[in-house]
Short mmCIF file of C-alpha atoms in Angstrom, two decimals:
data_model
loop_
_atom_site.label_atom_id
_atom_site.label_comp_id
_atom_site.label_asym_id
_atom_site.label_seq_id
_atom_site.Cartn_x
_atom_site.Cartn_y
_atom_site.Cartn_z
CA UNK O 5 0.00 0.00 0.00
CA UNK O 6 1.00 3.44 -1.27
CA UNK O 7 0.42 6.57 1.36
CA UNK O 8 0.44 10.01 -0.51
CA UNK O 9 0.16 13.06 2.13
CA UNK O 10 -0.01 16.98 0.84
CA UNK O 11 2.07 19.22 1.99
CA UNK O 12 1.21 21.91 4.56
CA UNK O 13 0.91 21.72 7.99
CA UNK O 14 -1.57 20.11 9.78
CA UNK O 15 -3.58 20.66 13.22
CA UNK O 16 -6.04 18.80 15.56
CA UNK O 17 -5.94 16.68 17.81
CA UNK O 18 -4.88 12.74 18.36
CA UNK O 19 -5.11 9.88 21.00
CA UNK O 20 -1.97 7.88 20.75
CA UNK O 21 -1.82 4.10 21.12
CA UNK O 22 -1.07 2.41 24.22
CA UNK O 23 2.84 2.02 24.80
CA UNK O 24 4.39 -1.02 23.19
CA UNK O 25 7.30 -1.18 25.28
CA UNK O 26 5.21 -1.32 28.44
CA UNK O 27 2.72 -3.73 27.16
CA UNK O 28 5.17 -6.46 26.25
CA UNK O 29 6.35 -6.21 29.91
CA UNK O 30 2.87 -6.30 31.45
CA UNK O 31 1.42 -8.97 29.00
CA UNK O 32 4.65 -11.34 29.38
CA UNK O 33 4.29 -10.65 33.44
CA UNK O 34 0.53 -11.07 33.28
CA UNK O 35 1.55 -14.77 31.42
CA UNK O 36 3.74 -15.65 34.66
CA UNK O 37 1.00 -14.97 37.69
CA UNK O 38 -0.69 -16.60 39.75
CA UNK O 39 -4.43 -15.51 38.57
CA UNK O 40 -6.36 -13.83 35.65
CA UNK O 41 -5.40 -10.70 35.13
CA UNK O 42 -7.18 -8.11 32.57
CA UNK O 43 -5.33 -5.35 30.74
CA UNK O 44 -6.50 -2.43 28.98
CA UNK O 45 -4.38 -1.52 25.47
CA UNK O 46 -5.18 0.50 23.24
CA UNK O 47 -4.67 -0.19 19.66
CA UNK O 48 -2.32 -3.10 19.74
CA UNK O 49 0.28 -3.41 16.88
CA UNK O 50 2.15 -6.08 15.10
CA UNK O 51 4.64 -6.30 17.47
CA UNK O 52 2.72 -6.84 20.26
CA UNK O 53 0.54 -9.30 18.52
CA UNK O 54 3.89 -11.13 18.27
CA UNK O 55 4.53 -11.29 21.89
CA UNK O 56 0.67 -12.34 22.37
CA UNK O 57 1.34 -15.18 19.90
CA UNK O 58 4.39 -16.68 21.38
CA UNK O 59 2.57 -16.49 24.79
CA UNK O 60 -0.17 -18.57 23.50
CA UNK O 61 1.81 -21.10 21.93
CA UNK O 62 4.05 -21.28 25.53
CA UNK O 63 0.56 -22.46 27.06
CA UNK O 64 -1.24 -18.92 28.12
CA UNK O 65 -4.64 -18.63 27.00
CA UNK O 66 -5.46 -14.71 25.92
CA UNK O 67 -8.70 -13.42 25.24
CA UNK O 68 -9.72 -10.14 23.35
CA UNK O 69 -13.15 -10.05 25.84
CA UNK O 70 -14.29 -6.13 24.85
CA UNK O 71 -12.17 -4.11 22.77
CA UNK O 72 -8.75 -3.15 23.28
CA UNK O 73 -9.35 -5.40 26.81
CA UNK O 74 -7.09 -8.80 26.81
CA UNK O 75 -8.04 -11.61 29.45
CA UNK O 76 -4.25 -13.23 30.27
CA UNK O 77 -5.25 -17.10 31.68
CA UNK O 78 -1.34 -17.68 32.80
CA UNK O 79 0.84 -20.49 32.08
CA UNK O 80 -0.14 -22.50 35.45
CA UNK O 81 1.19 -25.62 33.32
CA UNK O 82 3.50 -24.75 30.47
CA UNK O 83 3.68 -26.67 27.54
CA UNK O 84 6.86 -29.33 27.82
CA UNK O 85 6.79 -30.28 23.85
CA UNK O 86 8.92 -27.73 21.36
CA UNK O 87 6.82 -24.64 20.84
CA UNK O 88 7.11 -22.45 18.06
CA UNK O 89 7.51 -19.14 18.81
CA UNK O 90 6.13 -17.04 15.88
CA UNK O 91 8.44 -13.90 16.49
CA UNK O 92 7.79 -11.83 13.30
CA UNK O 93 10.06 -8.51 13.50
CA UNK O 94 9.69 -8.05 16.93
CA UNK O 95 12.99 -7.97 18.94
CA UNK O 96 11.67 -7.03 22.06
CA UNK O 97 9.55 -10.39 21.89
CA UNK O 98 12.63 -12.93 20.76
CA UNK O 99 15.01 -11.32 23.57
CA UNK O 100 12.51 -11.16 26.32
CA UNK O 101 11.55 -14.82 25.49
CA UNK O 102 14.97 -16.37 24.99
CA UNK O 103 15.61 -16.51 29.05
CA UNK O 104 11.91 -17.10 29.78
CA UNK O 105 12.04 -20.43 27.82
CA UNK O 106 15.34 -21.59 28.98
CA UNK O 107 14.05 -20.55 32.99
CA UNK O 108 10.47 -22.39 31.97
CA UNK O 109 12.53 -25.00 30.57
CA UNK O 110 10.58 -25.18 27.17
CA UNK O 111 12.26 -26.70 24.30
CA UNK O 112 11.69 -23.61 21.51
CA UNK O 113 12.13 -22.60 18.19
CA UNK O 114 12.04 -18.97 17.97
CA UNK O 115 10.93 -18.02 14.03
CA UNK O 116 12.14 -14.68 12.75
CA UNK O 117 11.14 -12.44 9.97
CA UNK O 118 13.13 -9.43 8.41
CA UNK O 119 15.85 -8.15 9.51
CA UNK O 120 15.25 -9.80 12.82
CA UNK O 121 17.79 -12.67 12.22
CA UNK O 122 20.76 -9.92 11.46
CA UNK O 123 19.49 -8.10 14.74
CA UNK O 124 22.36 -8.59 17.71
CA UNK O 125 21.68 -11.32 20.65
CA UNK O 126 25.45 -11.38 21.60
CA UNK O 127 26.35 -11.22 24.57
CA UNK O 128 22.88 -12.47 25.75
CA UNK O 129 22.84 -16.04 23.88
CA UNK O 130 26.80 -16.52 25.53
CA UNK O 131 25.34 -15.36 29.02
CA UNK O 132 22.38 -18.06 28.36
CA UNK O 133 24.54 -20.80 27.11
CA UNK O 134 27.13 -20.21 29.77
CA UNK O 135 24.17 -20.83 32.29
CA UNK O 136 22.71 -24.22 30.56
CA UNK O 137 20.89 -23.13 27.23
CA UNK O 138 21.73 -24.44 23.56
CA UNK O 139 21.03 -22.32 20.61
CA UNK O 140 21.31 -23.19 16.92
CA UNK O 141 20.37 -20.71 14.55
CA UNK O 142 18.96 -22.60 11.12
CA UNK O 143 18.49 -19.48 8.63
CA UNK O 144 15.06 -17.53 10.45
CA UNK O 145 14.74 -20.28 12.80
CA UNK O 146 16.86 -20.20 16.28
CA UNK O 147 16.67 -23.60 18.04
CA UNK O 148 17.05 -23.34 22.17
CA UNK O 149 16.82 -26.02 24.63
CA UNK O 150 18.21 -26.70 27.94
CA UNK O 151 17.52 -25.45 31.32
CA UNK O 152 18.79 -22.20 32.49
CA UNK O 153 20.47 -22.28 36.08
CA UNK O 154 21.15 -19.78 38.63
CA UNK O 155 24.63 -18.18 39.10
CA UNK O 156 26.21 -15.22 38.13
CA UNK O 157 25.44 -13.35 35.04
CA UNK O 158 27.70 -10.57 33.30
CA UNK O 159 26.38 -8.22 30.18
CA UNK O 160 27.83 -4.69 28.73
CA UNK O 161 25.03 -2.29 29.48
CA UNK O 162 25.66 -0.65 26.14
CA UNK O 163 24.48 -3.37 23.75
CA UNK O 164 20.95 -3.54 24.65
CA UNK O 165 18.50 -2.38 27.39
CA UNK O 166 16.32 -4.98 26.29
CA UNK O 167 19.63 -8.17 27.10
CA UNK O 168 19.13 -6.44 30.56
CA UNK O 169 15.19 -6.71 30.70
CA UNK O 170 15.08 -10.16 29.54
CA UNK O 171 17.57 -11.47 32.37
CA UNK O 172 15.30 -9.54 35.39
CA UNK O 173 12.23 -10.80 34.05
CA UNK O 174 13.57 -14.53 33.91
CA UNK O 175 15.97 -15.02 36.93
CA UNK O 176 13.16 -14.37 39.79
CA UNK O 177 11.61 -17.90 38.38
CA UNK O 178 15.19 -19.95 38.94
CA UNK O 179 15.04 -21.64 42.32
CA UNK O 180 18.11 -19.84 43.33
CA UNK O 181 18.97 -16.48 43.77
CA UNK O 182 21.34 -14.87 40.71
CA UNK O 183 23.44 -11.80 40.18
CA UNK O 184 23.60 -9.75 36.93
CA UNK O 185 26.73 -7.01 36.96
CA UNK O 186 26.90 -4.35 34.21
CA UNK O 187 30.28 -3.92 32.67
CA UNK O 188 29.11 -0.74 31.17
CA UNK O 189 26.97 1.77 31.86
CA UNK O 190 23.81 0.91 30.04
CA UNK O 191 22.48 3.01 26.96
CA UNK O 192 18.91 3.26 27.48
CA UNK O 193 18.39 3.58 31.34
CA UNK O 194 14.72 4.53 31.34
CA UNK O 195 14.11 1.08 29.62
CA UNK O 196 15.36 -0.75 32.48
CA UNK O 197 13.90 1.25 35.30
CA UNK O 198 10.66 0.68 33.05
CA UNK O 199 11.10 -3.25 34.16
CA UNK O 200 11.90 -2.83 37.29
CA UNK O 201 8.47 -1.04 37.59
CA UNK O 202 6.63 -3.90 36.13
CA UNK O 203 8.47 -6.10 38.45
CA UNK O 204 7.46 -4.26 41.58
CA UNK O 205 4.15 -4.41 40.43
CA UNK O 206 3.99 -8.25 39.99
CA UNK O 207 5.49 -8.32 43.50
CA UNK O 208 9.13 -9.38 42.41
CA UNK O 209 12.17 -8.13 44.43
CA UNK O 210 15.19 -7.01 43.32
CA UNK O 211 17.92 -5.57 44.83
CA UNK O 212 20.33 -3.49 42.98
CA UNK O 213 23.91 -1.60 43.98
CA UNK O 214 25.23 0.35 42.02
CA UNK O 215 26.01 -1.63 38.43
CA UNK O 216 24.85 -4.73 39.99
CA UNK O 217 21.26 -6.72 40.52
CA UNK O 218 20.89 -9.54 42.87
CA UNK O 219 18.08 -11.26 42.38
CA UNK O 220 16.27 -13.78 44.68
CA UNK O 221 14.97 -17.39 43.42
CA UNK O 222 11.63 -19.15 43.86
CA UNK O 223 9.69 -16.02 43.28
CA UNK O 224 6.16 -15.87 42.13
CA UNK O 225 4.15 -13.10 40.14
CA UNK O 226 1.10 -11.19 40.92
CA UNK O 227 -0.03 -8.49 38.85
CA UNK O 228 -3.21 -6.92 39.88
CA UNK O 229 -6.45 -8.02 38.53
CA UNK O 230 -7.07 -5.15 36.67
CA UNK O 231 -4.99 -2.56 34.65
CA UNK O 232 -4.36 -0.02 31.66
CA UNK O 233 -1.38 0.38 29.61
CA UNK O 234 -0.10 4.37 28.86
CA UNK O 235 0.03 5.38 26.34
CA UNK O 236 3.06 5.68 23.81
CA UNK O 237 5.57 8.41 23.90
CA UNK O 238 7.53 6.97 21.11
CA UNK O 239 4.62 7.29 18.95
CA UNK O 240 3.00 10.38 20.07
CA UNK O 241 6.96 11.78 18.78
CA UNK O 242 5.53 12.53 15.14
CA UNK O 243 2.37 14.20 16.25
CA UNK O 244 4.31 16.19 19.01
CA UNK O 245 6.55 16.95 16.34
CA UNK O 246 4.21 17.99 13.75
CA UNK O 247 2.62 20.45 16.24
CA UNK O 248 6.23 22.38 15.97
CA UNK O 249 5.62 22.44 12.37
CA UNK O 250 2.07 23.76 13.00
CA UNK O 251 1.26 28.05 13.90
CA UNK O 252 -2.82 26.70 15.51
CA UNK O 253 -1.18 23.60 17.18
CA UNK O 254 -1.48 19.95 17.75
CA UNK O 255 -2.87 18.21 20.42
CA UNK O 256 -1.93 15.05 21.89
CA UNK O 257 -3.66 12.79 24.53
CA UNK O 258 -3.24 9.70 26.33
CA UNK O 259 0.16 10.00 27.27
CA UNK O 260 1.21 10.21 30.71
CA UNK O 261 3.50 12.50 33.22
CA UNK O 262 5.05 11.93 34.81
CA UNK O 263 6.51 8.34 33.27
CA UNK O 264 9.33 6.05 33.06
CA UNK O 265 9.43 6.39 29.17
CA UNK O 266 12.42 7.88 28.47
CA UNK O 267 11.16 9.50 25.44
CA UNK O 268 9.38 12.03 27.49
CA UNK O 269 12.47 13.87 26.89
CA UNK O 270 11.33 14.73 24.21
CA UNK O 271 9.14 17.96 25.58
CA UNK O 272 12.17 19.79 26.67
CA UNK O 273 13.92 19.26 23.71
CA UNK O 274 11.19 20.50 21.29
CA UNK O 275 11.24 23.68 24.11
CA UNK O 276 15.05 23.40 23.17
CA UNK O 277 14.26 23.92 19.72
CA UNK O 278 12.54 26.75 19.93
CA UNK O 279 8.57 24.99 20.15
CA UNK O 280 5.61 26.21 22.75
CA UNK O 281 4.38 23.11 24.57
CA UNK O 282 1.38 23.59 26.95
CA UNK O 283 0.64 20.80 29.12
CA UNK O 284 -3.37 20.59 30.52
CA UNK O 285 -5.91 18.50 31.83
CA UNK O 286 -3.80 15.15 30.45
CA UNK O 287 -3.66 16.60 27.33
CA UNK O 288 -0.36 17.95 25.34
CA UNK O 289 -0.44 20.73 23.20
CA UNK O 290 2.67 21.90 20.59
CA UNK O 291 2.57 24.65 18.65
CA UNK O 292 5.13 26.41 16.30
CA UNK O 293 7.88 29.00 17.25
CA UNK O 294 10.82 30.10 15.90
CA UNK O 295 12.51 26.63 15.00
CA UNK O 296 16.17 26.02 15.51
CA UNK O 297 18.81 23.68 15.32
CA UNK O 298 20.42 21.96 18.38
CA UNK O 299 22.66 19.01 19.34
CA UNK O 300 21.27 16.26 20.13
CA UNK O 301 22.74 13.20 22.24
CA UNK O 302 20.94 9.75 20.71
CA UNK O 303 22.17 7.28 23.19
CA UNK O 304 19.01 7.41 25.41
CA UNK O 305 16.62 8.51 23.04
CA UNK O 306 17.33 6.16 19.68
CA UNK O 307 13.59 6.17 18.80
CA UNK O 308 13.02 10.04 18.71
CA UNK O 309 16.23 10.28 16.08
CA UNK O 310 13.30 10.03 13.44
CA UNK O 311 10.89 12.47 14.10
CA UNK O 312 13.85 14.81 15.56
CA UNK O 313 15.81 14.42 12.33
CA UNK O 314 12.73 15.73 10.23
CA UNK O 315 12.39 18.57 12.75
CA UNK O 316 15.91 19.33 12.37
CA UNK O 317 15.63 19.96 8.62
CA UNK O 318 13.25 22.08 8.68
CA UNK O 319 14.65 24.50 12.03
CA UNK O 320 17.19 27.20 11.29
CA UNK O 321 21.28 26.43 11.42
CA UNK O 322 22.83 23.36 11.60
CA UNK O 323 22.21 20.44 14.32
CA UNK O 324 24.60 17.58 15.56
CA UNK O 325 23.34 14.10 16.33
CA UNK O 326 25.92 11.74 18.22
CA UNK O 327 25.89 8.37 19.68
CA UNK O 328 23.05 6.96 16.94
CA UNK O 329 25.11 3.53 16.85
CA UNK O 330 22.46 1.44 17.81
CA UNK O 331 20.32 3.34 14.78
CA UNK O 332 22.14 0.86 12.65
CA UNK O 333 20.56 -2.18 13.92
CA UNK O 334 16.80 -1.34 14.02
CA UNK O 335 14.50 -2.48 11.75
CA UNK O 336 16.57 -0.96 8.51
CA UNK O 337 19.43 0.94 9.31
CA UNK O 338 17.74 3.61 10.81
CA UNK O 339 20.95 6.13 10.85
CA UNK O 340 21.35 5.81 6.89
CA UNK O 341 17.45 5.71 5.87
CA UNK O 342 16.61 9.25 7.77
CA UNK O 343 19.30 10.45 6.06
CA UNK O 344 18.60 9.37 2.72
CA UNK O 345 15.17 9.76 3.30
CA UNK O 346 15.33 13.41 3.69
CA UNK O 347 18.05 14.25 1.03
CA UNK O 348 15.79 12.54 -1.69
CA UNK O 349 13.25 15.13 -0.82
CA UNK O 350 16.01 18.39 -0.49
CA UNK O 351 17.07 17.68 2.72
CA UNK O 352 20.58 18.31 3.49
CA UNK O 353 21.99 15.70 6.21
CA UNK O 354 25.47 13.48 5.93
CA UNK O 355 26.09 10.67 8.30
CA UNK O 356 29.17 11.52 10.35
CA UNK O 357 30.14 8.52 11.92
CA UNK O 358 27.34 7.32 14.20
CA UNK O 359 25.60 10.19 14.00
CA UNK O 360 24.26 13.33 11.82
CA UNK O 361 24.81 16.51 10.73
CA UNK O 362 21.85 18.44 9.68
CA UNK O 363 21.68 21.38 8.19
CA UNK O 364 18.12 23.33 8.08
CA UNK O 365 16.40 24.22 4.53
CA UNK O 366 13.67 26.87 4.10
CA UNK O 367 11.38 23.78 2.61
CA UNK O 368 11.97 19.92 1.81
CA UNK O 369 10.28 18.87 -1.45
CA UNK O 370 7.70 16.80 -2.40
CA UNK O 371 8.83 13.04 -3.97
CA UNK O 372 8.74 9.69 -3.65
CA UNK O 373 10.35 7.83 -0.78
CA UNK O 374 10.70 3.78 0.32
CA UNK O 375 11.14 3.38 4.38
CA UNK O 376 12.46 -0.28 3.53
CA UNK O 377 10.10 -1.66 5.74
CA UNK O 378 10.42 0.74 8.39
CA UNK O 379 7.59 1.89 10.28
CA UNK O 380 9.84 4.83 12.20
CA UNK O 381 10.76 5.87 8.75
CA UNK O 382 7.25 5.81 6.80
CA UNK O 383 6.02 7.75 9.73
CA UNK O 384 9.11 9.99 9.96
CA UNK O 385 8.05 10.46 5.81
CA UNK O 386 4.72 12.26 7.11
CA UNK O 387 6.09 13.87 8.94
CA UNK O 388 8.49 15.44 5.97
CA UNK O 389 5.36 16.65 3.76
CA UNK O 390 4.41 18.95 6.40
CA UNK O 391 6.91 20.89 5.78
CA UNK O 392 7.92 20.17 1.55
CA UNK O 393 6.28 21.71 -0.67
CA UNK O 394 4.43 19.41 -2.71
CA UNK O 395 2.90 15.88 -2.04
CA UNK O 396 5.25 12.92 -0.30
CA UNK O 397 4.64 9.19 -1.55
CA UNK O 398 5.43 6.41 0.71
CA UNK O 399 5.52 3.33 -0.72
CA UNK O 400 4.93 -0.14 1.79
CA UNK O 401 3.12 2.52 3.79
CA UNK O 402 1.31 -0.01 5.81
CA UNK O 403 4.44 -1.20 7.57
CA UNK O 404 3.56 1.52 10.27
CA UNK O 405 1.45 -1.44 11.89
CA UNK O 406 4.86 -2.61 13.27
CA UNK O 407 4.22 -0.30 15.72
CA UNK O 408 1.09 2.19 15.30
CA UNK O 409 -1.39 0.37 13.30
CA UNK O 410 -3.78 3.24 13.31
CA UNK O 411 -1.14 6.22 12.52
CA UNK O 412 -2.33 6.87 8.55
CA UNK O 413 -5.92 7.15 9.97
CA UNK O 414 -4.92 9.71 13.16
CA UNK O 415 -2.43 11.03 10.74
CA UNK O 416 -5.33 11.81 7.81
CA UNK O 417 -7.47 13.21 10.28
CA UNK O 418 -5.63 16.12 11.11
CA UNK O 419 -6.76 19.24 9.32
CA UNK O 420 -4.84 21.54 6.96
CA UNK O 421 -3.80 24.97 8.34
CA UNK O 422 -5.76 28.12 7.05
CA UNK O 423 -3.41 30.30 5.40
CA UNK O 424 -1.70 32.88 7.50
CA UNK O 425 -3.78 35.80 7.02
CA UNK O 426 -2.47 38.67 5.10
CA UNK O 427 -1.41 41.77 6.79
CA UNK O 428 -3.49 44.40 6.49
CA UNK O 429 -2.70 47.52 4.29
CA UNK O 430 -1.11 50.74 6.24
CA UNK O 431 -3.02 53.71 4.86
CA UNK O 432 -0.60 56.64 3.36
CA UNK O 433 -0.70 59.39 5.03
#
């Protein structure tokens, strides 16, 4: 499916989807207590579908019992023969499930889809290994058997947030207690401290000093009965964004402050930039200043790179992006695409290293552009027409369903801007 947007910007207002990095927490905790437990999400996407899939083939049953409400039966008796893990692109759901298979000890075969096989596991498969596990990778297909034991684990925090996630959801279900020490400090913080949240609220201890988590054995979890997923800061980025494109404004709801999504750092940045945000009543508002160009530091923020890097193009001067390495190993790489992205439409950004340098134009152009299968990067091609003047194409436009299944519809339902108005005549005198 092709996605043509005019150009202009845009204003009204949009309810963003439920967060996707929260809800494959709560829905994989919500497999692993005690009782029922119901969850609220609004407008799930592909990769949480992915996550939901894998659970039911592990031996949860899940129920869709009123919309956007999910009924999580948990895995009381997991199933003992090899499962197949349908993981599609999702790379949250193969790394948070590697360790829970190995601690459930659950023969699986983990089937991936894009560029999810090319997408780093190392050092988490050695930890796993190290600590019982087999894996065998057979083209999409990774093979992993064994049980995983307590002990002492070891990662680099700098690889992946989600390598550290995946160990503290697991360990707590080992009979014996565990360690995990950080070599490094890790790149995306807020991700972890989003965990540990979920953890807490499932009633699972951990105990943490400094770069290191001990973490008891033999524990159970226990969500409560009842609750609702926030919504998404990562994808309420390109609406937020648009509103600094937009003189009337755009505004956002469903998100929440304050919030463990680290991509709530995104407000004072846009203020950095030279945006208004108003914040009322649970609702966001952005509206256009004088834009200009800033640095940028990517390392706890990869996801906003996008939207940022469209806002960039269009402020005044010339902003720096640094520490984007882990752009390179998203869905496409992310780092390149932007870039190329916004030069085929008169952008004018060159990759300097691991990061950007971007240097604003008065207008993009209108054009053509493929995300390569990147949802960030289809949506991050809206986001481009609203300032080029003439029509963007996006071809494979429905790959936003990765994430935000619903973002062409919110997206078309904005309004164009009226016209500034002209300024009146001065009588001669």
């Amino acid at each position: 499916m092709n996605q043509t947007i005019l150009p202009g910007p845009r204003t009204g207002r949009v309810t963003v989807p439920a967060s996707k990095s929260y809800a494959h927490r709560f829905f994989i905790a919500a497999a692993l207590s005690r009782a029922p437990v119901t969850i609220h999400c609004r407008g799930v996407c592909g990769d949480i579908r992915a996550t939901l899939s894998c659970l039911q083939a592990l031996g949860a049953d899940i129920r869709e019992i009123a919309p956007e409400t999910y009924e999580v039966a948990p895995l009381l008796a997991p199933r003992r023969k090899p499962c197949i893990l349908p993981c599609r692109e999702s790379g949250a759901t193969l790394r948070f499930l590697l360790p829970l298979v190995g601690a459930l000890g659950i023969n699986a075969v983990f089937h991936r889809e894009g560029r999810l096989p090319q997408r780093p596991l190392e050092p988490l498969l050695a930890e796993l290994v190290r600590h019982g596990m087999s894996a065998t990778a057979d083209g999409c297909d990774l093979h992993c058997q064994g049980q995983l034991r307590s002990g002492d684990y070891v990662l680099p925090g700098d690889v992946s947030s989600q390598f550290v996630s995946a160990l503290l959801l697991a360990l707590p279900l080992l009979p014996g207690d565990s360690t995990l020490t950080l070599t490094s400090a890790p790149e995306s913080a807020p991700y972890i401290a989003m965990t540990e949240e979920v953890l807490a609220a499932a009633g699972i201890s951990l105990y943490r000093t400094g770069s290191r988590y001990r973490i008891p054995g033999g524990q159970r979890y226990r969500l409560p009965s009842h609750l609702t997923v926030e919504g998404d800061w990562s994808a309420a980025a390109f609406f937020l964004c648009a509103g600094a494109m937009s003189r009337e404004g755009i505004a956002v709801d469903g998100l929440s402050l304050p919030t463990r999504q680290g991509d709530s750092a995104l407000l004072p940045l846009l203020r950095q930039m030279g945006a208004v945000v108003n914040l009322s009543s649970g609702c966001i508002t952005i509206r256009k200043g004088r834009l200009r160009a800033t640095d940028i530091d990517a390392r706890p923020i990869p996801d906003l790179i996008p939207p940022l890097s469209v806002l960039a193009a269009a402020a005044e001067g010339g902003s720096h992006i640094q520490n984007a390495r882990r752009l390179r190993y998203k869905e496409s790489d992310r780092l390149q695409g932007i870039a190329e992205l916004l030069n085929s439409l008169g952008g004018c950004l060159t990759v300097d290293g691991d990061g950007l340098l971007i240097h604003g134009v008065s207008h993009l152009q209108g054009g053509t552009v493929d995300p390569m299968g990147d949802h960030r990067l289809a949506m991050s091609a809206a986001l481009a027409a609203l300032s080029a003047d003439a029509p963007v194409t996006v071809r494979d436009a429905d790959c936003v369903s990765k994430s935000y299944p619903a973002f062409w519809a919110d997206f078309q339902s904005l309004k164009g801007e009226a016209p500034c108005p002209a300024p009146s005549e001065t009588p001669s005198v």
